PDB file of C-alpha atoms in Angstrom:
ATOM      1  CA  MET A   1      13.432  24.376   2.632  1.00 44.00           C
ATOM      2  CA  PRO A   2      12.705  24.937  -1.063  1.00 48.00           C
ATOM      3  CA  THR A   3      15.390  22.592  -2.174  1.00 56.00           C
ATOM      4  CA  ALA A   4      14.156  19.847  -0.021  1.00 63.00           C
ATOM      5  CA  ARG A   5      10.625  20.314  -1.291  1.00 68.00           C
ATOM      6  CA  SER A   6      12.006  20.250  -4.876  1.00 80.00           C
ATOM      7  CA  ASP A   7      13.736  17.022  -4.212  1.00 81.00           C
ATOM      8  CA  ASP A   8      10.507  15.517  -2.761  1.00 80.00           C
ATOM      9  CA  TRP A   9       8.588  16.440  -5.952  1.00 85.00           C
ATOM     10  CA  ARG A  10      11.454  14.902  -8.041  1.00 89.00           C
ATOM     11  CA  GLY A  11      11.311  11.849  -5.947  1.00 87.00           C
ATOM     12  CA  ALA A  12       7.545  11.632  -6.346  1.00 86.00           C
ATOM     13  CA  GLY A  13       8.075  11.974 -10.234  1.00 91.00           C
ATOM     14  CA  PHE A  14      10.513   9.130 -10.235  1.00 92.00           C
ATOM     15  CA  MET A  15       8.139   7.009  -8.130  1.00 89.00           C
ATOM     16  CA  LEU A  16       5.397   7.601 -10.685  1.00 92.00           C
ATOM     17  CA  LEU A  17       7.681   6.553 -13.524  1.00 95.00           C
ATOM     18  CA  ALA A  18       8.739   3.523 -11.610  1.00 92.00           C
ATOM     19  CA  MET A  19       5.095   2.407 -11.055  1.00 93.00           C
ATOM     20  CA  ALA A  20       4.210   3.052 -14.694  1.00 95.00           C
ATOM     21  CA  GLY A  21       7.227   0.597 -15.477  1.00 94.00           C
ATOM     22  CA  TYR A  22       5.830  -1.996 -13.065  1.00 94.00           C
ATOM     23  CA  GLY A  23       2.298  -1.524 -14.431  1.00 94.00           C
ATOM     24  CA  LEU A  24       3.457  -2.061 -18.212  1.00 96.00           C
ATOM     25  CA  ASN A  25       5.316  -5.090 -16.970  1.00 95.00           C
ATOM     26  CA  ASP A  26       2.285  -6.545 -15.355  1.00 94.00           C
ATOM     27  CA  LEU A  27       0.275  -5.945 -18.466  1.00 95.00           C
ATOM     28  CA  MET A  28       2.909  -7.623 -20.809  1.00 96.00           C
ATOM     29  CA  VAL A  29       3.019 -10.591 -18.547  1.00 94.00           C
ATOM     30  CA  LYS A  30      -0.784 -10.793 -18.356  1.00 94.00           C
ATOM     31  CA  LEU A  31      -0.948 -10.820 -22.213  1.00 94.00           C
ATOM     32  CA  VAL A  32       1.660 -13.602 -22.481  1.00 94.00           C
ATOM     33  CA  ALA A  33       0.337 -15.660 -19.563  1.00 90.00           C
ATOM     34  CA  ALA A  34      -2.593 -16.837 -21.702  1.00 86.00           C
ATOM     35  CA  HIS A  35      -0.119 -18.647 -24.085  1.00 89.00           C
ATOM     36  CA  LEU A  36       2.907 -19.458 -22.108  1.00 89.00           C
ATOM     37  CA  PRO A  37       3.548 -21.192 -18.568  1.00 88.00           C
ATOM     38  CA  ALA A  38       4.676 -18.982 -15.690  1.00 87.00           C
ATOM     39  CA  ALA A  39       8.134 -20.750 -15.615  1.00 88.00           C
ATOM     40  CA  MET A  40       8.888 -19.809 -19.082  1.00 91.00           C
ATOM     41  CA  ILE A  41       7.631 -16.217 -18.593  1.00 92.00           C
ATOM     42  CA  LEU A  42       9.916 -15.938 -15.511  1.00 90.00           C
ATOM     43  CA  ALA A  43      12.923 -17.344 -17.260  1.00 91.00           C
ATOM     44  CA  ILE A  44      12.829 -15.335 -20.397  1.00 92.00           C
ATOM     45  CA  ARG A  45      11.709 -11.960 -19.056  1.00 93.00           C
ATOM     46  CA  SER A  46      14.103 -12.204 -16.031  1.00 91.00           C
ATOM     47  CA  ALA A  47      17.016 -13.153 -18.346  1.00 92.00           C
ATOM     48  CA  MET A  48      16.330 -10.127 -20.571  1.00 94.00           C
ATOM     49  CA  ALA A  49      16.102  -7.989 -17.414  1.00 91.00           C
ATOM     50  CA  VAL A  50      19.438  -9.264 -16.146  1.00 90.00           C
ATOM     51  CA  LEU A  51      21.129  -8.177 -19.436  1.00 91.00           C
ATOM     52  CA  LEU A  52      19.526  -4.744 -19.437  1.00 91.00           C
ATOM     53  CA  LEU A  53      20.480  -4.238 -15.845  1.00 87.00           C
ATOM     54  CA  LEU A  54      24.105  -5.263 -16.397  1.00 88.00           C
ATOM     55  CA  GLY A  55      24.204  -2.853 -19.368  1.00 88.00           C
ATOM     56  CA  LEU A  56      23.016  -0.132 -17.015  1.00 84.00           C
ATOM     57  CA  LEU A  57      25.547  -0.904 -14.291  1.00 83.00           C
ATOM     58  CA  ALA A  58      28.324  -1.025 -16.980  1.00 85.00           C
ATOM     59  CA  LEU A  59      27.076   2.530 -18.225  1.00 84.00           C
ATOM     60  CA  ARG A  60      27.118   3.818 -14.600  1.00 78.00           C
ATOM     61  CA  ARG A  61      30.479   2.138 -14.051  1.00 81.00           C
ATOM     62  CA  GLU A  62      29.156   0.279 -11.122  1.00 75.00           C
ATOM     63  CA  ILE A  63      29.888  -3.347 -12.181  1.00 75.00           C
ATOM     64  CA  TRP A  64      32.294  -3.633  -9.338  1.00 73.00           C
ATOM     65  CA  GLN A  65      29.413  -3.331  -6.893  1.00 70.00           C
ATOM     66  CA  ILE A  66      28.038  -6.674  -7.923  1.00 72.00           C
ATOM     67  CA  ARG A  67      30.908  -8.565  -6.155  1.00 74.00           C
ATOM     68  CA  ALA A  68      30.554  -6.491  -3.083  1.00 67.00           C
ATOM     69  CA  SER A  69      26.692  -7.379  -3.027  1.00 68.00           C
ATOM     70  CA  LEU A  70      27.398 -11.138  -3.055  1.00 74.00           C
ATOM     71  CA  THR A  71      26.827 -11.734   0.657  1.00 78.00           C
ATOM     72  CA  GLY A  72      24.675 -14.272   2.500  1.00 80.00           C
ATOM     73  CA  ARG A  73      22.163 -11.440   3.386  1.00 82.00           C
ATOM     74  CA  ALA A  74      21.952 -10.323  -0.221  1.00 81.00           C
ATOM     75  CA  LEU A  75      21.448 -13.878  -1.455  1.00 84.00           C
ATOM     76  CA  LEU A  76      18.640 -14.339   0.997  1.00 87.00           C
ATOM     77  CA  ARG A  77      17.001 -11.085  -0.202  1.00 85.00           C
ATOM     78  CA  ALA A  78      17.317 -12.293  -3.703  1.00 85.00           C
ATOM     79  CA  LEU A  79      15.604 -15.466  -2.762  1.00 88.00           C
ATOM     80  CA  LEU A  80      12.667 -13.640  -1.033  1.00 89.00           C
ATOM     81  CA  ASP A  81      12.378 -11.487  -4.030  1.00 88.00           C
ATOM     82  CA  THR A  82      12.184 -14.380  -6.320  1.00 89.00           C
ATOM     83  CA  GLY A  83       9.488 -15.869  -4.268  1.00 91.00           C
ATOM     84  CA  ALA A  84       7.523 -12.544  -4.498  1.00 92.00           C
ATOM     85  CA  THR A  85       7.980 -12.546  -8.190  1.00 91.00           C
ATOM     86  CA  ILE A  86       6.839 -16.142  -8.596  1.00 91.00           C
ATOM     87  CA  GLY A  87       3.694 -15.605  -6.489  1.00 93.00           C
ATOM     88  CA  TYR A  88       2.792 -12.313  -8.170  1.00 93.00           C
ATOM     89  CA  VAL A  89       3.284 -13.701 -11.779  1.00 91.00           C
ATOM     90  CA  HIS A  90       1.225 -16.665 -10.908  1.00 90.00           C
ATOM     91  CA  ALA A  91      -1.530 -14.432  -9.607  1.00 91.00           C
ATOM     92  CA  LEU A  92      -1.574 -12.632 -12.882  1.00 91.00           C
ATOM     93  CA  THR A  93      -2.537 -15.812 -14.703  1.00 88.00           C
ATOM     94  CA  GLY A  94      -5.968 -15.777 -12.870  1.00 87.00           C
ATOM     95  CA  LEU A  95      -6.477 -12.371 -11.568  1.00 88.00           C
ATOM     96  CA  SER A  96      -7.241  -9.135 -13.265  1.00 88.00           C
ATOM     97  CA  LEU A  97      -4.408  -6.441 -13.206  1.00 90.00           C
ATOM     98  CA  ALA A  98      -6.416  -4.226 -10.910  1.00 87.00           C
ATOM     99  CA  ASN A  99      -7.216  -6.865  -8.424  1.00 87.00           C
ATOM    100  CA  ALA A 100      -3.624  -8.378  -8.244  1.00 89.00           C
ATOM    101  CA  ALA A 101      -2.102  -4.895  -7.831  1.00 89.00           C
ATOM    102  CA  ALA A 102      -4.790  -4.025  -5.168  1.00 85.00           C
ATOM    103  CA  ILE A 103      -3.961  -6.924  -2.936  1.00 86.00           C
ATOM    104  CA  TYR A 104      -0.293  -6.390  -3.378  1.00 89.00           C
ATOM    105  CA  GLN A 105      -0.504  -2.898  -2.116  1.00 83.00           C
ATOM    106  CA  MET A 106      -1.123  -4.396   1.441  1.00 82.00           C
ATOM    107  CA  THR A 107       2.757  -4.826   1.373  1.00 83.00           C
ATOM    108  CA  PRO A 108       3.552  -1.316   3.090  1.00 77.00           C
ATOM    109  CA  ILE A 109       0.825  -2.005   5.647  1.00 79.00           C
ATOM    110  CA  VAL A 110       2.088  -5.488   6.439  1.00 84.00           C
ATOM    111  CA  PHE A 111       5.652  -4.106   6.623  1.00 80.00           C
ATOM    112  CA  MET A 112       4.571  -1.597   9.233  1.00 77.00           C
ATOM    113  CA  LEU A 113       2.942  -4.408  11.296  1.00 81.00           C
ATOM    114  CA  ALA A 114       6.053  -6.447  10.915  1.00 83.00           C
ATOM    115  CA  SER A 115       8.353  -3.556  11.899  1.00 78.00           C
ATOM    116  CA  ALA A 116       6.282  -3.142  15.015  1.00 79.00           C
ATOM    117  CA  ALA A 117       6.414  -6.726  16.072  1.00 80.00           C
ATOM    118  CA  LEU A 118       9.967  -7.458  15.056  1.00 80.00           C
ATOM    119  CA  LEU A 119      11.749  -4.074  15.547  1.00 74.00           C
ATOM    120  CA  ARG A 120       9.707  -2.774  18.278  1.00 77.00           C
ATOM    121  CA  GLU A 121       8.710   0.296  16.299  1.00 72.00           C
ATOM    122  CA  ALA A 122       5.576   2.211  17.763  1.00 76.00           C
ATOM    123  CA  ILE A 123       2.656   2.354  15.511  1.00 74.00           C
ATOM    124  CA  PRO A 124       0.624   5.669  15.667  1.00 78.00           C
ATOM    125  CA  ARG A 125      -3.122   5.758  15.754  1.00 80.00           C
ATOM    126  CA  SER A 126      -3.189   6.705  11.988  1.00 78.00           C
ATOM    127  CA  GLY A 127      -1.225   3.400  11.254  1.00 77.00           C
ATOM    128  CA  TRP A 128      -4.028   1.424  12.942  1.00 83.00           C
ATOM    129  CA  ILE A 129      -6.645   3.352  10.935  1.00 85.00           C
ATOM    130  CA  GLY A 130      -4.848   2.786   7.717  1.00 80.00           C
ATOM    131  CA  THR A 131      -4.316  -0.798   8.497  1.00 81.00           C
ATOM    132  CA  ALA A 132      -8.121  -1.232   8.988  1.00 85.00           C
ATOM    133  CA  LEU A 133      -8.979   0.586   5.903  1.00 86.00           C
ATOM    134  CA  GLY A 134      -6.588  -1.470   3.766  1.00 82.00           C
ATOM    135  CA  PHE A 135      -7.631  -4.808   5.112  1.00 83.00           C
ATOM    136  CA  ALA A 136     -11.379  -3.901   4.562  1.00 87.00           C
ATOM    137  CA  GLY A 137     -10.280  -2.897   0.871  1.00 85.00           C
ATOM    138  CA  VAL A 138      -8.692  -6.148   0.325  1.00 81.00           C
ATOM    139  CA  LEU A 139     -11.714  -8.022   1.566  1.00 81.00           C
ATOM    140  CA  LEU A 140     -13.896  -6.061  -0.848  1.00 84.00           C
ATOM    141  CA  VAL A 141     -11.557  -7.001  -3.756  1.00 82.00           C
ATOM    142  CA  ILE A 142     -11.107 -10.639  -3.030  1.00 74.00           C
ATOM    143  CA  ARG A 143     -14.503 -11.204  -1.339  1.00 72.00           C
ATOM    144  CA  PRO A 144     -13.908 -14.577   0.247  1.00 65.00           C
ATOM    145  CA  ASP A 145     -16.913 -16.775   0.584  1.00 55.00           C
ATOM    146  CA  GLY A 146     -17.517 -20.180   2.419  1.00 44.00           C
ATOM    147  CA  ALA A 147     -14.958 -21.870   0.258  1.00 43.00           C
ATOM    148  CA  MET A 148     -11.272 -21.408   0.285  1.00 44.00           C
ATOM    149  CA  LEU A 149      -9.838 -18.233  -1.253  1.00 62.00           C
ATOM    150  CA  ASP A 150      -8.949 -18.196  -4.882  1.00 75.00           C
ATOM    151  CA  PRO A 151      -5.335 -19.738  -5.105  1.00 83.00           C
ATOM    152  CA  HIS A 152      -4.376 -16.899  -7.290  1.00 86.00           C
ATOM    153  CA  ALA A 153      -5.321 -14.284  -4.561  1.00 85.00           C
ATOM    154  CA  LEU A 154      -3.442 -16.552  -2.086  1.00 87.00           C
ATOM    155  CA  ALA A 155      -0.407 -16.373  -4.371  1.00 91.00           C
ATOM    156  CA  VAL A 156      -0.505 -12.397  -4.154  1.00 90.00           C
ATOM    157  CA  VAL A 157      -0.527 -12.918  -0.216  1.00 89.00           C
ATOM    158  CA  VAL A 158       2.528 -15.056  -0.522  1.00 92.00           C
ATOM    159  CA  ALA A 159       4.154 -12.371  -2.672  1.00 93.00           C
ATOM    160  CA  VAL A 160       3.285  -9.739   0.053  1.00 91.00           C
ATOM    161  CA  LEU A 161       4.926 -11.855   2.842  1.00 91.00           C
ATOM    162  CA  CYS A 162       8.023 -12.551   0.749  1.00 91.00           C
ATOM    163  CA  SER A 163       8.085  -8.729  -0.155  1.00 87.00           C
ATOM    164  CA  VAL A 164       7.973  -7.572   3.554  1.00 87.00           C
ATOM    165  CA  ALA A 165      10.694 -10.054   4.576  1.00 88.00           C
ATOM    166  CA  ARG A 166      12.825  -8.960   1.682  1.00 83.00           C
ATOM    167  CA  ASP A 167      12.393  -5.148   2.678  1.00 79.00           C
ATOM    168  CA  LEU A 168      13.077  -5.926   6.425  1.00 81.00           C
ATOM    169  CA  LEU A 169      16.543  -7.236   5.254  1.00 78.00           C
ATOM    170  CA  MET A 170      17.741  -4.292   3.212  1.00 67.00           C
ATOM    171  CA  PRO A 171      16.797  -1.895   0.536  1.00 62.00           C
ATOM    172  CA  SER A 172      17.075  -2.474  -3.178  1.00 60.00           C
ATOM    173  CA  PRO A 173      19.715  -0.734  -5.352  1.00 65.00           C
ATOM    174  CA  ILE A 174      20.174  -1.720  -8.902  1.00 71.00           C
ATOM    175  CA  CYS A 175      22.990  -4.465  -8.152  1.00 73.00           C
ATOM    176  CA  LEU A 176      20.465  -6.203  -5.797  1.00 74.00           C
ATOM    177  CA  ALA A 177      17.660  -6.063  -8.302  1.00 79.00           C
ATOM    178  CA  LEU A 178      20.128  -7.732 -10.790  1.00 81.00           C
ATOM    179  CA  LEU A 179      20.734 -10.456  -8.372  1.00 82.00           C
ATOM    180  CA  SER A 180      17.031 -10.848  -7.805  1.00 84.00           C
ATOM    181  CA  ALA A 181      16.400 -11.124 -11.586  1.00 86.00           C
ATOM    182  CA  ALA A 182      19.181 -13.682 -11.984  1.00 86.00           C
ATOM    183  CA  CYS A 183      17.796 -15.930  -9.302  1.00 88.00           C
ATOM    184  CA  THR A 184      14.223 -15.674 -10.882  1.00 89.00           C
ATOM    185  CA  SER A 185      15.522 -16.517 -14.181  1.00 89.00           C
ATOM    186  CA  LEU A 186      17.300 -19.613 -12.812  1.00 88.00           C
ATOM    187  CA  PHE A 187      14.302 -20.711 -11.016  1.00 87.00           C
ATOM    188  CA  GLY A 188      12.177 -20.420 -14.260  1.00 86.00           C
ATOM    189  CA  LEU A 189      14.924 -22.398 -16.345  1.00 84.00           C
ATOM    190  CA  GLY A 190      14.904 -25.009 -13.601  1.00 84.00           C
ATOM    191  CA  ALA A 191      11.090 -25.351 -13.635  1.00 79.00           C
ATOM    192  CA  LEU A 192      10.971 -25.759 -17.315  1.00 77.00           C
ATOM    193  CA  THR A 193      13.312 -28.861 -17.221  1.00 74.00           C
ATOM    194  CA  THR A 194      10.532 -30.740 -15.489  1.00 66.00           C
ATOM    195  CA  GLY A 195       8.329 -30.936 -18.482  1.00 60.00           C
ATOM    196  CA  GLY A 196       8.411 -30.193 -22.160  1.00 57.00           C
ATOM    197  CA  THR A 197       6.868 -26.997 -23.398  1.00 67.00           C
ATOM    198  CA  ALA A 198       6.664 -25.377 -26.847  1.00 71.00           C
ATOM    199  CA  ALA A 199       9.059 -22.639 -27.801  1.00 79.00           C
ATOM    200  CA  PRO A 200       7.428 -19.187 -27.534  1.00 85.00           C
ATOM    201  CA  GLU A 201       6.329 -17.223 -30.741  1.00 90.00           C
ATOM    202  CA  PRO A 202       8.191 -14.200 -31.884  1.00 92.00           C
ATOM    203  CA  THR A 203       5.294 -11.941 -30.663  1.00 94.00           C
ATOM    204  CA  GLN A 204       5.339 -13.459 -27.165  1.00 93.00           C
ATOM    205  CA  VAL A 205       9.161 -12.978 -27.085  1.00 94.00           C
ATOM    206  CA  GLY A 206       8.598  -9.406 -28.175  1.00 96.00           C
ATOM    207  CA  LEU A 207       5.981  -8.920 -25.274  1.00 95.00           C
ATOM    208  CA  LEU A 208       8.384 -10.362 -22.902  1.00 95.00           C
ATOM    209  CA  ALA A 209      11.230  -8.077 -24.058  1.00 96.00           C
ATOM    210  CA  LEU A 210       8.904  -5.162 -23.463  1.00 96.00           C
ATOM    211  CA  ALA A 211       8.264  -6.465 -20.033  1.00 95.00           C
ATOM    212  CA  ALA A 212      11.806  -6.956 -19.268  1.00 94.00           C
ATOM    213  CA  THR A 213      12.486  -3.278 -20.382  1.00 95.00           C
ATOM    214  CA  ALA A 214       9.463  -1.997 -18.243  1.00 94.00           C
ATOM    215  CA  ILE A 215      10.522  -3.802 -15.103  1.00 91.00           C
ATOM    216  CA  ALA A 216      14.182  -2.582 -15.540  1.00 89.00           C
ATOM    217  CA  VAL A 217      12.779   1.031 -15.824  1.00 90.00           C
ATOM    218  CA  GLY A 218      10.726   0.402 -12.709  1.00 89.00           C
ATOM    219  CA  TYR A 219      13.908  -0.949 -10.849  1.00 85.00           C
ATOM    220  CA  VAL A 220      15.854   2.159 -11.874  1.00 85.00           C
ATOM    221  CA  PHE A 221      13.425   4.858 -11.020  1.00 88.00           C
ATOM    222  CA  LEU A 222      12.385   3.164  -7.751  1.00 85.00           C
ATOM    223  CA  ALA A 223      16.007   3.407  -6.738  1.00 81.00           C
ATOM    224  CA  LEU A 224      16.007   7.054  -7.729  1.00 84.00           C
ATOM    225  CA  ALA A 225      12.846   7.806  -6.000  1.00 84.00           C
ATOM    226  CA  THR A 226      14.034   6.408  -2.708  1.00 79.00           C
ATOM    227  CA  ALA A 227      17.241   8.184  -2.954  1.00 81.00           C
ATOM    228  CA  THR A 228      15.935  11.672  -4.138  1.00 84.00           C
ATOM    229  CA  GLY A 229      12.892  12.582  -1.972  1.00 74.00           C
ATOM    230  CA  GLY A 230      11.894  12.087   1.590  1.00 73.00           C
ATOM    231  CA  SER A 231      10.323   8.584   2.203  1.00 68.00           C
ATOM    232  CA  GLY A 232       7.087  10.059   3.795  1.00 66.00           C
ATOM    233  CA  PHE A 233       6.427  12.197   0.845  1.00 75.00           C
ATOM    234  CA  VAL A 234       7.380   9.838  -1.962  1.00 79.00           C
ATOM    235  CA  SER A 235       5.962   6.515  -0.535  1.00 76.00           C
ATOM    236  CA  PRO A 236       2.225   7.497  -1.193  1.00 77.00           C
ATOM    237  CA  PHE A 237       2.898   7.846  -4.768  1.00 83.00           C
ATOM    238  CA  ARG A 238       3.681   4.123  -4.896  1.00 83.00           C
ATOM    239  CA  TYR A 239      -0.156   3.577  -4.902  1.00 83.00           C
ATOM    240  CA  SER A 240      -0.246   5.134  -8.438  1.00 87.00           C
ATOM    241  CA  ILE A 241       0.115   1.584  -9.797  1.00 88.00           C
ATOM    242  CA  LEU A 242      -3.369   0.851  -8.645  1.00 86.00           C
ATOM    243  CA  VAL A 243      -4.542   3.599 -11.219  1.00 88.00           C
ATOM    244  CA  TYR A 244      -2.175   2.415 -13.939  1.00 91.00           C
ATOM    245  CA  ALA A 245      -3.374  -1.206 -13.378  1.00 91.00           C
ATOM    246  CA  THR A 246      -7.114  -0.202 -13.467  1.00 90.00           C
ATOM    247  CA  PHE A 247      -6.647   1.845 -16.538  1.00 92.00           C
ATOM    248  CA  LEU A 248      -4.624  -0.677 -18.453  1.00 93.00           C
ATOM    249  CA  GLY A 249      -6.873  -3.332 -17.494  1.00 92.00           C
ATOM    250  CA  MET A 250      -9.890  -1.559 -18.768  1.00 92.00           C
ATOM    251  CA  VAL A 251      -8.459  -0.141 -22.065  1.00 93.00           C
ATOM    252  CA  VAL A 252      -6.283  -3.033 -23.162  1.00 92.00           C
ATOM    253  CA  LEU A 253      -7.981  -6.153 -21.567  1.00 91.00           C
ATOM    254  CA  GLY A 254     -11.542  -4.947 -21.250  1.00 92.00           C
ATOM    255  CA  GLN A 255     -11.446  -5.812 -17.502  1.00 88.00           C
ATOM    256  CA  TYR A 256     -13.696  -3.450 -15.747  1.00 88.00           C
ATOM    257  CA  PRO A 257     -13.832  -3.579 -11.740  1.00 86.00           C
ATOM    258  CA  ASP A 258     -17.297  -3.837 -10.314  1.00 86.00           C
ATOM    259  CA  ALA A 259     -18.501  -1.456  -7.736  1.00 88.00           C
ATOM    260  CA  PRO A 260     -17.226  -3.364  -4.644  1.00 87.00           C
ATOM    261  CA  ALA A 261     -13.854  -3.895  -6.182  1.00 85.00           C
ATOM    262  CA  LEU A 262     -13.642  -0.132  -6.995  1.00 88.00           C
ATOM    263  CA  LEU A 263     -14.538   0.757  -3.425  1.00 91.00           C
ATOM    264  CA  GLY A 264     -12.017  -1.757  -2.154  1.00 87.00           C
ATOM    265  CA  ILE A 265      -9.218  -0.211  -4.376  1.00 86.00           C
ATOM    266  CA  GLY A 266     -10.213   3.251  -2.950  1.00 88.00           C
ATOM    267  CA  LEU A 267      -9.977   1.862   0.641  1.00 88.00           C
ATOM    268  CA  ILE A 268      -6.587   0.330  -0.080  1.00 84.00           C
ATOM    269  CA  LEU A 269      -5.386   3.674  -1.475  1.00 82.00           C
ATOM    270  CA  LEU A 270      -6.724   5.668   1.608  1.00 86.00           C
ATOM    271  CA  GLY A 271      -5.257   3.068   3.920  1.00 82.00           C
ATOM    272  CA  GLY A 272      -1.819   3.181   2.302  1.00 76.00           C
ATOM    273  CA  VAL A 273      -1.710   6.954   2.206  1.00 77.00           C
ATOM    274  CA  THR A 274      -2.840   7.047   5.937  1.00 80.00           C
ATOM    275  CA  VAL A 275      -0.024   4.769   6.802  1.00 73.00           C
ATOM    276  CA  ALA A 276       2.573   6.569   4.795  1.00 68.00           C
ATOM    277  CA  LEU A 277       1.849  10.276   5.451  1.00 65.00           C
ATOM    278  CA  PRO A 278       2.948  10.509   9.336  1.00 60.00           C
ATOM    279  CA  SER A 279       6.637   9.549   8.316  1.00 53.00           C
ATOM    280  CA  SER A 280       6.708  12.826   6.214  1.00 50.00           C
ATOM    281  CA  ARG A 281       6.380  14.956   9.420  1.00 47.00           C
ATOM    282  CA  PRO A 282       9.783  16.503  10.553  1.00 44.00           C
ATOM    283  CA  ARG A 283      10.858  14.792  13.793  1.00 41.00           C
ATOM    284  CA  PRO A 284      11.714  16.889  16.718  1.00 42.00           C
TER     285      PRO A 284
END
């Protein structure tokens, strides 16, 4: 149907905007991470995101949904989302934007495997092919040697596992994103009480304000994307964050992936699309 196809493309556009928001957030966090501890970044950025999301919910007259979302399941989801955020922000202190984003893009593949194991969902042949491609891509990006993996890379793996568990519980409307941001901010504030840190400079606060705005944009457009288009058509556009991260890393930070890393990123893209596309086929 033309209308359905139009909705699919609108959903894809929303997904591209959402990933641009997440990519800009990662860049701002990466810039500030050289000067501030991760706990302070989490506390300030997430508190700002809470205010922005509260304002958005007020404009949409959906404040009432917050109380309805305060369930044990939602709180557990928020805690898992906090774990994913903590792991990813820690990873950004030691990895390039492109490499951190590349490893995190294993999330849809791990989600598929977890759904098969826990929910007894059948995995098509294309799913297994996509899994193999994505795993090979991650190995090319992190290139483990005889020593233990880089702890920053392991932090992304923790973020992936937390994200998969979070998404198995329930999807993420804006009110749940608000709850997750609040939990992350509280964790950051709690971590800051364990040791004295210098106050951030105005420039750093400004960068974190941009990060909060960018991630709020990401939350909103991700919710719009998943509500507008078919998941099979829209989901592959999630991998555009790899393009954003690679481009921003090269232009702003001077981080140029080498040939194996670029090949790995390409394999992760191909694997993710291979996993996602079969769900776009109409069911009999």
